[in-house]
Coordinates of C-alpha atoms and ligand atoms in Angstrom, one line a residue:
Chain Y
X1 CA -3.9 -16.9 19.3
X2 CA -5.8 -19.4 17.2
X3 CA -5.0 -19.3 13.3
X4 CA -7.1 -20.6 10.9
X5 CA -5.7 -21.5 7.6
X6 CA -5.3 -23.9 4.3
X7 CA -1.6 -25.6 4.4
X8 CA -0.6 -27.9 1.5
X9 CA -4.5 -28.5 1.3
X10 CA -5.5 -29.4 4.5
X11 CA -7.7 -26.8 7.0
X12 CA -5.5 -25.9 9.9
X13 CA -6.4 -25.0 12.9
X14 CA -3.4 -23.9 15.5
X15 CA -3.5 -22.0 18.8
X16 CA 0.2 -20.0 19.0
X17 CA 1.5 -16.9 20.5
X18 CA 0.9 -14.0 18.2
X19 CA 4.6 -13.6 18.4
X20 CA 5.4 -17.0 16.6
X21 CA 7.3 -16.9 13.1
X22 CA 5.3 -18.6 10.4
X23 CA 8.8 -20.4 9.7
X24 CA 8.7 -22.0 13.5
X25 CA 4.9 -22.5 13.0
X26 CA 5.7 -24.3 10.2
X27 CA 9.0 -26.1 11.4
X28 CA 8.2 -27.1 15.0
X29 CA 4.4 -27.3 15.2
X30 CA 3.4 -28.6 11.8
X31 CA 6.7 -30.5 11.4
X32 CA 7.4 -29.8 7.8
X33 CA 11.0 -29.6 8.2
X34 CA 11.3 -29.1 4.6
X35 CA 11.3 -25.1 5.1
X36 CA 15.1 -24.1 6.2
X37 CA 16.0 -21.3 8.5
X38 CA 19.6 -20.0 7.2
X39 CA 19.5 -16.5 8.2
X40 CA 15.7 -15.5 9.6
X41 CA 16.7 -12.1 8.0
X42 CA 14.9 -11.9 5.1
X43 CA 17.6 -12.5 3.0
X44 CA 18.7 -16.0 2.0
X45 CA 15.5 -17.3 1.2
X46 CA 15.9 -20.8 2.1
X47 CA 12.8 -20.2 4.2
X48 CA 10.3 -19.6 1.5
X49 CA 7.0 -20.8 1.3
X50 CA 4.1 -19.4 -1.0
X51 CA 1.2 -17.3 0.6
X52 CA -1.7 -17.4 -2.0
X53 CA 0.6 -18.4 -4.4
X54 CA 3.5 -15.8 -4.2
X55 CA 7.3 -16.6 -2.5
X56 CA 7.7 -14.7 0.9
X57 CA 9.6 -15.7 3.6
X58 CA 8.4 -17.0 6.3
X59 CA 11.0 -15.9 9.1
X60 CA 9.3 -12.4 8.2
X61 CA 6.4 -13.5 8.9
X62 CA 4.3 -13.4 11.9
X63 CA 2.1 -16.7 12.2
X64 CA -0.9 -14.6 12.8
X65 CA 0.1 -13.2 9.2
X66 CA -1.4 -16.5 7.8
X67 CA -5.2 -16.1 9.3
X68 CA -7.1 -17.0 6.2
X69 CA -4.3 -18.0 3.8
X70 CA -3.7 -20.6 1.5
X71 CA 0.1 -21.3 2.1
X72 CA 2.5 -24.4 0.1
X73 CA 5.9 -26.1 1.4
X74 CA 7.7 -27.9 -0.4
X75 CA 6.2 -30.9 1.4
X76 CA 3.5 -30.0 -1.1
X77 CA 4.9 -30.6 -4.4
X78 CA 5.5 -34.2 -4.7
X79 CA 2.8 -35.9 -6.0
X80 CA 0.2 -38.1 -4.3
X81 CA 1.3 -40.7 -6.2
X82 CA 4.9 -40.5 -4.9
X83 CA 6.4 -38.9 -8.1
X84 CA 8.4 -36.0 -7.9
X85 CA 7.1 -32.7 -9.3
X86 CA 8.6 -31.7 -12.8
X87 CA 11.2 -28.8 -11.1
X88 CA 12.1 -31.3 -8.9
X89 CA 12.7 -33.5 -11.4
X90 CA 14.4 -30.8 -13.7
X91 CA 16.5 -29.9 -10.2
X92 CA 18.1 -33.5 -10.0
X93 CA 18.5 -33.9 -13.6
X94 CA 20.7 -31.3 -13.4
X95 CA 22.5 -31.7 -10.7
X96 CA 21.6 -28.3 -9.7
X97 CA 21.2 -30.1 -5.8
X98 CA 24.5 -30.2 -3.9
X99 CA 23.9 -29.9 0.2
X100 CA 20.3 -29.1 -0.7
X101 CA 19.5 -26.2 1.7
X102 CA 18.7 -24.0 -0.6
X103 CA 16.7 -26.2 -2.9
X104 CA 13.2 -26.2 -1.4
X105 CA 12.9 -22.0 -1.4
X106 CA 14.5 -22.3 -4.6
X107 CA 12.0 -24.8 -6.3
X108 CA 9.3 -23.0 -4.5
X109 CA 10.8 -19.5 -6.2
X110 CA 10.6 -21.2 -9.5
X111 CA 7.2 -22.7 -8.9
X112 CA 6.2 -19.0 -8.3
X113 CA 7.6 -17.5 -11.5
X114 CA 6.9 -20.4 -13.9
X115 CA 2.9 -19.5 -13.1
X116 CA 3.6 -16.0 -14.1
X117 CA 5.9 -16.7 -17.2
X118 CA 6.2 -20.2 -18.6
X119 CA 9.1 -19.6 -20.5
X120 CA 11.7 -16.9 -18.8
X121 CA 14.8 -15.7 -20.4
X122 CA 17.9 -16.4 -18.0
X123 CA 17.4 -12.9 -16.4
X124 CA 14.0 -13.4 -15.6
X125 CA 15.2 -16.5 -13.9
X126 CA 17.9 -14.4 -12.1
X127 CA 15.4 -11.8 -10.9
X128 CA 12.7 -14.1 -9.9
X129 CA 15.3 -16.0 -7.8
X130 CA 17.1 -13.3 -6.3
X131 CA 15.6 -14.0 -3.4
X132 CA 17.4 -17.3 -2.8
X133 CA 20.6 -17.9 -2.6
X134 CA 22.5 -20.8 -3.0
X135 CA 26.5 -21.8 -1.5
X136 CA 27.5 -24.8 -3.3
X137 CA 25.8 -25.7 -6.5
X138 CA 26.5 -22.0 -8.2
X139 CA 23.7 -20.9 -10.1
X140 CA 24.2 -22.3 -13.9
X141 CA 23.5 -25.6 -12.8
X142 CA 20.3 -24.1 -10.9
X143 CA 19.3 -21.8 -14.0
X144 CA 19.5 -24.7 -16.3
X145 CA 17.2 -26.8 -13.9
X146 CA 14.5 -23.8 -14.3
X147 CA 15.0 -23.9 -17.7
X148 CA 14.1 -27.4 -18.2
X149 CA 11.5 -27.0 -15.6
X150 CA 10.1 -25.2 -18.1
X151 CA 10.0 -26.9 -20.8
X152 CA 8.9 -30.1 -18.8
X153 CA 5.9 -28.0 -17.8
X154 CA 5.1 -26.3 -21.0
X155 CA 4.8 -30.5 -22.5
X156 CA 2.5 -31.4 -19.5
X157 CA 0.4 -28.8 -20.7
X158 CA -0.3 -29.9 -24.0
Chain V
X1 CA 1.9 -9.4 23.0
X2 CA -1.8 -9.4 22.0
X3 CA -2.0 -9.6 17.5
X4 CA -4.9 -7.4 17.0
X5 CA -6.1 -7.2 12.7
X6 CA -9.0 -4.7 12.3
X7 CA -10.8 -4.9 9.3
X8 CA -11.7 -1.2 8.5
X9 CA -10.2 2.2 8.9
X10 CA -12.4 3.5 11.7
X11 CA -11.5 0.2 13.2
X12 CA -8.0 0.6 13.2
X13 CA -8.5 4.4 14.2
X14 CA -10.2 4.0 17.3
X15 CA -7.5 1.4 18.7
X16 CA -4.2 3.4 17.5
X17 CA -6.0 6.8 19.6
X18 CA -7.0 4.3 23.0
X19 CA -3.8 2.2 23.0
X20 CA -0.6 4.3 23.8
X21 CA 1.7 0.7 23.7
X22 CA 0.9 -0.3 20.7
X23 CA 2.5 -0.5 17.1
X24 CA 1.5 -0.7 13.7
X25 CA 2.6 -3.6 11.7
X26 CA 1.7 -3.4 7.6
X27 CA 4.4 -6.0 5.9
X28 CA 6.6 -6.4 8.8
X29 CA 9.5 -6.9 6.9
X30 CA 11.5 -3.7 8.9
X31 CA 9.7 -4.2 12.2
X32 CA 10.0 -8.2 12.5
X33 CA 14.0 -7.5 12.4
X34 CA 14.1 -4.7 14.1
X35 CA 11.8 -6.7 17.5
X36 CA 14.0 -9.6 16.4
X37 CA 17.0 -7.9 17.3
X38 CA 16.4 -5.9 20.0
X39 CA 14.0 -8.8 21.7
X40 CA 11.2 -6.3 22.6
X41 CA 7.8 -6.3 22.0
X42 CA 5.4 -3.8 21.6
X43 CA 2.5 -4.7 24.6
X44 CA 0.2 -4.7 20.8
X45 CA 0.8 -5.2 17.4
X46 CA -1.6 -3.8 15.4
X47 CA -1.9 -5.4 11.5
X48 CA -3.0 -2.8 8.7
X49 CA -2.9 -5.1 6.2
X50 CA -6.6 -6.6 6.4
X51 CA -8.0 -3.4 5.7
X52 CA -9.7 -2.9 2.5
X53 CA -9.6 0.7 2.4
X54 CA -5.8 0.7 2.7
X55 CA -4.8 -0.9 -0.2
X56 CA -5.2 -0.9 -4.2
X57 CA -4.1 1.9 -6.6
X58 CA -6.7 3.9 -7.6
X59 CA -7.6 7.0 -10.2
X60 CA -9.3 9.9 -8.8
X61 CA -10.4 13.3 -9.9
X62 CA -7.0 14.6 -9.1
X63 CA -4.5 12.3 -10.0
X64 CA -3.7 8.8 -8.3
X65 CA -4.6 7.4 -5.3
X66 CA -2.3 4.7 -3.8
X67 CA -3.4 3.0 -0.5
X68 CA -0.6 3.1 2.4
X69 CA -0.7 -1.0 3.0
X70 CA -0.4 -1.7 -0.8
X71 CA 2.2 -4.1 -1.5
X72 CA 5.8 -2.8 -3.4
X73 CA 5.0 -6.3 -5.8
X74 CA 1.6 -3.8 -6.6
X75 CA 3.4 -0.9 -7.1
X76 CA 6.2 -2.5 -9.3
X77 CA 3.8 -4.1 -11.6
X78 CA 1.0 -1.2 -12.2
X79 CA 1.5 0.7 -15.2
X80 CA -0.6 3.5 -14.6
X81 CA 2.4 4.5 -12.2
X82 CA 5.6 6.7 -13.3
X83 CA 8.5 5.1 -14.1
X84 CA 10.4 6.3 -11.5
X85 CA 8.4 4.9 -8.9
X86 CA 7.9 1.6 -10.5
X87 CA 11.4 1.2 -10.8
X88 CA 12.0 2.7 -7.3
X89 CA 10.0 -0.3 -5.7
X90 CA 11.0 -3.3 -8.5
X91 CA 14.7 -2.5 -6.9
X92 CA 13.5 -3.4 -3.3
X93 CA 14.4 -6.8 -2.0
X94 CA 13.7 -9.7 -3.5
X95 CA 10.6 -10.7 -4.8
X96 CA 10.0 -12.2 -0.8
X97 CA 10.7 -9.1 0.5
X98 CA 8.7 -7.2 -2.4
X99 CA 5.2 -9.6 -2.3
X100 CA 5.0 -8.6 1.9
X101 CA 6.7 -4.6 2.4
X102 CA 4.4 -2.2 1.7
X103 CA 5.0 1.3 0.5
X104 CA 3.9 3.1 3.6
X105 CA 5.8 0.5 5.5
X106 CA 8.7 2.0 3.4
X107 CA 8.0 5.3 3.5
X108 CA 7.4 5.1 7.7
X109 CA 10.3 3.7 8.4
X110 CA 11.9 6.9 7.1
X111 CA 15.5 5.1 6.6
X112 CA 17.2 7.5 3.8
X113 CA 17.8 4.7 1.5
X114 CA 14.4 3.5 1.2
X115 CA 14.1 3.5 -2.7
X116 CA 10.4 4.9 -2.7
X117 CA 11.6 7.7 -0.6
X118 CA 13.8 9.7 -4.0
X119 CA 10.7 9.1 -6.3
X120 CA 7.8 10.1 -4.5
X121 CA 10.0 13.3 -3.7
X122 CA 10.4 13.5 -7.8
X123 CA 6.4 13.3 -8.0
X124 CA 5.9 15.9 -5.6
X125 CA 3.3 13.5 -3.7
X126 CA 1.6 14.1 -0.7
X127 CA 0.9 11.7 2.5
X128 CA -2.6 11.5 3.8
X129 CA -2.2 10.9 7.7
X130 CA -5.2 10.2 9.4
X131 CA -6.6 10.0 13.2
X132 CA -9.8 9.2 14.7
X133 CA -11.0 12.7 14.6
X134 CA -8.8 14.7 12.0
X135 CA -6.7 14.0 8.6
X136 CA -4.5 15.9 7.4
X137 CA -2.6 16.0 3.9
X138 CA 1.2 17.2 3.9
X139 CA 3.7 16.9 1.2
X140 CA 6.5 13.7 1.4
X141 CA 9.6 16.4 2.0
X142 CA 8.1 17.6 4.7
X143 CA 7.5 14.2 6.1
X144 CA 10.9 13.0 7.1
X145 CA 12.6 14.5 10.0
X146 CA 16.1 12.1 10.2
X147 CA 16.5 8.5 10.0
X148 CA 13.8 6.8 11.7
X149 CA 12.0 9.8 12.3
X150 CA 9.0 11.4 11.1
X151 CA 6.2 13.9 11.6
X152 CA 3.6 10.8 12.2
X153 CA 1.8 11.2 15.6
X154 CA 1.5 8.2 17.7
X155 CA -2.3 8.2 17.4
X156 CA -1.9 8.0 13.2
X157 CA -1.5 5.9 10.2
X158 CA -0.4 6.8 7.0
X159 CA -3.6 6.1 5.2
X160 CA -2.9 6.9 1.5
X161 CA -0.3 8.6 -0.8
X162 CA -1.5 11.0 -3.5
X163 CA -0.1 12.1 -7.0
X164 CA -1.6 15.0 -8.6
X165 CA -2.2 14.4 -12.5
X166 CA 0.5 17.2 -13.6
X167 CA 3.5 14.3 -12.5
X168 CA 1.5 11.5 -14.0
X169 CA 2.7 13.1 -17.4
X170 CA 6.5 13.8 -18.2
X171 CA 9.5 11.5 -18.0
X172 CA 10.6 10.0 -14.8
X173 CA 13.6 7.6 -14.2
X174 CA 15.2 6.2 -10.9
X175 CA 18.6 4.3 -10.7
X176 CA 20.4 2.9 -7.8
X177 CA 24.0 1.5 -6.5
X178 CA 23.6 -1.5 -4.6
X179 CA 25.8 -4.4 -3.4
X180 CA 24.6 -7.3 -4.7
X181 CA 21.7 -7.5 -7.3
X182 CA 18.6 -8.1 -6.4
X183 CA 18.9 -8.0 -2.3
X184 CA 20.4 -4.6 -1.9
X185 CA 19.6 -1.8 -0.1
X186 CA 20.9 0.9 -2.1
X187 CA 24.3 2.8 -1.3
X188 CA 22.7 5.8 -3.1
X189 CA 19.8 6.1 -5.1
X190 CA 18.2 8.9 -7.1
X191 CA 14.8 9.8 -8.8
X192 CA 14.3 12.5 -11.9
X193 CA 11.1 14.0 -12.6
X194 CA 10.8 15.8 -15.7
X195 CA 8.4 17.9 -18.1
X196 CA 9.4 19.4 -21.6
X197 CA 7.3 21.6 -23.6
X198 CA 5.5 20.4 -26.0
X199 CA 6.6 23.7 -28.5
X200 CA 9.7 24.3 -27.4
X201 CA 11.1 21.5 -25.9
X202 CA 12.8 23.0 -23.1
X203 CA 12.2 21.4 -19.5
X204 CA 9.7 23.3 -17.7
X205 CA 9.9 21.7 -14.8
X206 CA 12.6 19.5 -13.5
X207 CA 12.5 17.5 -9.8
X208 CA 15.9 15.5 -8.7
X209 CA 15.8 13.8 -5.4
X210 CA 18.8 11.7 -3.9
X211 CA 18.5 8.9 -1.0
X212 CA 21.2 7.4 1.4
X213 CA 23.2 11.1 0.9
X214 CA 21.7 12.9 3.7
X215 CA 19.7 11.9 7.2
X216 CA 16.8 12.4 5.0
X217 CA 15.8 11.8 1.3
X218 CA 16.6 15.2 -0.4
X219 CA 15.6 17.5 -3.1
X220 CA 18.4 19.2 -5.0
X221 CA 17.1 22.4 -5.7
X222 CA 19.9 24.4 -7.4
X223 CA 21.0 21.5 -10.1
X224 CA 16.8 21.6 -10.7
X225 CA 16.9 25.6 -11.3
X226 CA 20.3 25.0 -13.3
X227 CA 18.2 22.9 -15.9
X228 CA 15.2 24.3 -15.9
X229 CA 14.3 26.3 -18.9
X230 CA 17.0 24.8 -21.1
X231 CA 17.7 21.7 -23.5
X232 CA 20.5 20.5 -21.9
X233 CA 23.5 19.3 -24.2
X234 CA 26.0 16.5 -22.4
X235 CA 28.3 19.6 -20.7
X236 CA 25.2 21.7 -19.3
X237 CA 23.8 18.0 -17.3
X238 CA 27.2 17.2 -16.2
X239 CA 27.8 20.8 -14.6
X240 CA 24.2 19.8 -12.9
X241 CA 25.7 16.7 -12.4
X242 CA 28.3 18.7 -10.1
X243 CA 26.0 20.8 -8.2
X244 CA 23.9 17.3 -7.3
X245 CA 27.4 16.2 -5.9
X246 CA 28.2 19.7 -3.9
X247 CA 24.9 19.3 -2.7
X248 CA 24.6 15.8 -1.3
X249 CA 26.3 15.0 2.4
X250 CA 27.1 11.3 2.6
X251 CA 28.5 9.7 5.1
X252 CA 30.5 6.5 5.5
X253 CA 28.9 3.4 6.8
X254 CA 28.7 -0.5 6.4
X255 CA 27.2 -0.3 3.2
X256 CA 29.7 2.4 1.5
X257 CA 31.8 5.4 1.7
X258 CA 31.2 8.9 1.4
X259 CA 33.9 9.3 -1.0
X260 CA 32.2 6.9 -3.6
X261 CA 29.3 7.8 -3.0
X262 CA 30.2 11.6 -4.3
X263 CA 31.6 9.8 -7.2
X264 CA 29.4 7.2 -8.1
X265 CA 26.6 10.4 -7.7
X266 CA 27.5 11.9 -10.7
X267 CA 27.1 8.7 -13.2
X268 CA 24.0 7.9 -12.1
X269 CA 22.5 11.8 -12.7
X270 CA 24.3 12.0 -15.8
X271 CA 22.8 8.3 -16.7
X272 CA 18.8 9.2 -15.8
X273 CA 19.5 13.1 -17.2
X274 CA 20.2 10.8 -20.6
X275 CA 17.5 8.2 -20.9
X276 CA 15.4 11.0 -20.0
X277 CA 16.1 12.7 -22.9
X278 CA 16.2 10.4 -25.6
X279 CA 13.8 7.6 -24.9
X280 CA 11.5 8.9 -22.0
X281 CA 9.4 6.0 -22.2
X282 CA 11.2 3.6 -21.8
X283 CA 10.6 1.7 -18.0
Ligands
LIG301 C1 16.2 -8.6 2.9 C2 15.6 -7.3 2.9 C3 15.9 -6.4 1.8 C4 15.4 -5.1 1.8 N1 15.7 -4.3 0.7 C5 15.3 -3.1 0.7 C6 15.7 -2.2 -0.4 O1 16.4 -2.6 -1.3 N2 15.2 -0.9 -0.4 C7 14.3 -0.5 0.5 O2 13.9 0.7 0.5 N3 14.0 -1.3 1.6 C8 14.4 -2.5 1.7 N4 14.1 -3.3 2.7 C9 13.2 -2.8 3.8 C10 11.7 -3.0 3.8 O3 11.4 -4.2 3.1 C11 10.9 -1.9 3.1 O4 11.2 -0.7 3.8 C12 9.4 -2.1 3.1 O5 8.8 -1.3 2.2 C13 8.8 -1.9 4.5 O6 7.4 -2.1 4.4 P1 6.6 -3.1 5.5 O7 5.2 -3.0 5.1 O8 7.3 -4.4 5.6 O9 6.9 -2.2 6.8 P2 6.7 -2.7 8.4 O10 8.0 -3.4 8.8 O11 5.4 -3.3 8.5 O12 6.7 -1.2 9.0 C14 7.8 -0.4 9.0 C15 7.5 0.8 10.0 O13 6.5 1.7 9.5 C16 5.4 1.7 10.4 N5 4.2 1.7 9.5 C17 4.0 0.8 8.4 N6 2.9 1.2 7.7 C18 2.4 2.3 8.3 C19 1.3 3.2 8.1 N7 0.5 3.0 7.0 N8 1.1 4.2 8.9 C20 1.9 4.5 10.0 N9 3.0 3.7 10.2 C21 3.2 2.6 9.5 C22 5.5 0.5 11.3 O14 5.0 0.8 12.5 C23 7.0 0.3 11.4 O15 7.6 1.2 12.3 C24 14.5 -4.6 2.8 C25 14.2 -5.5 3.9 C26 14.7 -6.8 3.9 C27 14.3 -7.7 5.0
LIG302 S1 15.9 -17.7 6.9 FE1 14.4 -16.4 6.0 S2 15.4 -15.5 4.4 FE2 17.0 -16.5 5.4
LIG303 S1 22.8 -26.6 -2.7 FE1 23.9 -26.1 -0.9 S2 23.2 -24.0 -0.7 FE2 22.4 -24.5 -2.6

């Protein structure tokens, strides 16, 4: 089935089986590798990448689902320049990256909910990350990193 | 498997009544696990979710209109909509899961925990199921037949969900016991629906549903006719509290036990029955 659609910017044109996972779309025929697959049940999140600008994941998600779409990895993020985006930034700062599974749905979950709200208490940050979990760093260190993601982006603003 | 993504209702229609093989996918997020896990495939899938007349939240003459393929992010977020449903979908998933399911994706799959399910029930809505050459509108309890089951031909689609002004007004509240918060699928959930007179303020009219109790969602009749008519004090909402309990029939499973979940039951009416009361608006 051919699938037209914008990834990290780029037109994309792909001809897959209607049955393909956007997450193996992603991972095996567009070789962004950045996406992880931890438990292609919906519920770990490490395979999160935004459609139109919200977090889904993508081992929910057929690849015909993404006919039309505007989709970011985390292959996306870093700038053109080679500098890291600010969360990413924010992330190491704070150590908040142990084995760094988790990290790219979790930076893409706090992409997602720093567009909506630019400054989130910590539950905010807990709901819009619920999604994602991580099995090493613990969440303060994560938390923090979104908090100063924050506050990194609110400067850059001004 | 052939993808097929119509882009209107008559569309859509005219496949699901000349394709006997085929299924209907909205968000996916049940069916993808489900063919995941079992390794079939339906000969055609058949995606609802490019269809314009399927989705948005909208006001009519007689209430609210909310379009089957309308995502549970939508619903969560729109304030036009009860409490009780708002905070029925905002305790789906994740927000992953929440930005893709749908609420006719919910309320299809007919599993008795799905936390749309208890509220709808509350709001007395009614489920516009439509073929190519009928429609037909029939109330959400009569909808569910057992887990996975409902009254949906194969040649249908849950086109839109309707709730009538009267349960726009009034206080609603939904509360649920999960696991783990935010990804949970509730252990047992339930939705109040209430109206107080204006004069008097007794309850006029009371609606209680409970989900993951029973093969289906279900209404709790008695505790609703227990409180109705009254301005219930603590003691008079925890006696209803004990005819919700008598009433439910849980069962013990991977998520919970039946045990707790008669226990935990009576907290979480006695909880809603509260808020209700004191701050209705708060959501
Ligand atoms: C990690 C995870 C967590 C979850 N947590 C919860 C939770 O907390 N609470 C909860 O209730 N659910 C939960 N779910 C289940 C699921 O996300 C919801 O039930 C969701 O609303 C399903 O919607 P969908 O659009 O994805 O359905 P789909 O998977 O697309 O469809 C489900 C079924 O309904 C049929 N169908 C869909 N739309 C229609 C229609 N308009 N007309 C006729 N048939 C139709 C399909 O053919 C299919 O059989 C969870 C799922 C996952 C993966
Ligand atoms: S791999 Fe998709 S949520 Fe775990
Ligand atoms: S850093 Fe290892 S899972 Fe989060």
């Amino acid at each position: 089935m051919l699938i037209e659609f914008i990834c990290n910017g780029k037109e994309t044109r792909v001809d897959v089986p209607a049955e393909m996972r956007a997450l193996d779309l992603i991972r095996n025929e567009l070789l962004l590798t950045g996406t992880k697959c931890g438990c292609s049940k919906g519920e770990c999140g490490s395979c999160t990448i935004l459609v139109d600008g919200d977090p889904v994941c993508s081992c929910l998600l057929l690849a015909p689902k993404l006919q039309g779409k505007e989709i970011t990895t985390i292959e996306y993020l870093e700038r053109t320049n080679g500098e890291l985006h600010p969360i990413q930034q924010a992330f190491i700062e704070e150590g908040a990256v142990q084995c760094g599974f988790c990290t790219p749905g979790m930076i893409l979950s706090t992409k997602a909910l720093l567009k909506k709200n630019s400054a989130p208490t910590v539950i905010e940050i807990e709901e819009g990350l619920s999604g994602n979990i991580c099995r090493c760093t613990g969440y303060t260190k994560i938390i923090k990193a979104v908090q100063s993601a924050a506050l990194k982006l609110q400067g850059a603003e001004k | 498997m052939q993808y097929f993504l119509p882009a209107t209702l008559k569309e859509l229609l005219l496949v699901l009544d000349s394709e006997s093989k085929s299924e209907i996918i909205a968000g996916g997020t049940d069916l993808i696990i489900i063919m995941e896990g079992s390794g079939e495939r339906p000969e055609k899938l058949i995606d609802i979710t490019n269809i314009e007349e399927l989705i948005g939240i909208k006001e009519e003459e007689y209430g609210i209109s909310i379009g089957a393929a309308t995502t549970i992010a939508k619903i969560a977020a729109n304030s036009s909509l009860p409490c009780c449903l708002r905070s029925g979908a905002n305790s789906i998933g994740s927000p992953q899961i929440r930005n893709v399911g749908t609420v006719g994706g919910n309320i299809c799959n007919a599993s008795p925990c799905g936390d749309t399910l208890t509220p709808l029930i509350c709001l007395n809505a009614t489920l516009l199921l439509r073929s190519v050459n009928s429609q037909r509108l029939i109330s959400v309890e009569q909808f569910f037949l057992g887990p996975k089951k409902t009254v949906l031909k194969k040649n249908e689609v849950l086109s839109e969900i309707r709730i009538n002004k009267e349960y726009l007004s009034g206080a609603s509240g939904f509360r649920m016991i999960g696991q783990r918060n935010g990804q949970v699928i509730s252990q047992v959930n339930l939705a109040v629906w209430l109206q107080r007179s204006k004069e008097s303020g007794l309850i006029e009219e009371i609606r209680i549903a409970a989900g993951s109790v029973a093969p289906t969602p279900v209404r709790i009749i008695e505790a609703e006719e227990m409180l109705c008519n009254t301005s219930p004090e603590p003691e008079l909402i925890h006696r209803a509290a004990l005819l919700v309990q008598a009433s439910i029939t849980p069962i013990d499973d991977v998520r919970s036990t039946a045990q707790y979940r008669q226990d935990v039951i009576i907290g979480l009416f006695g909880d809603i029955m509260t808020q209700l009361l004191k701050e209705p608006q708060s959501c």
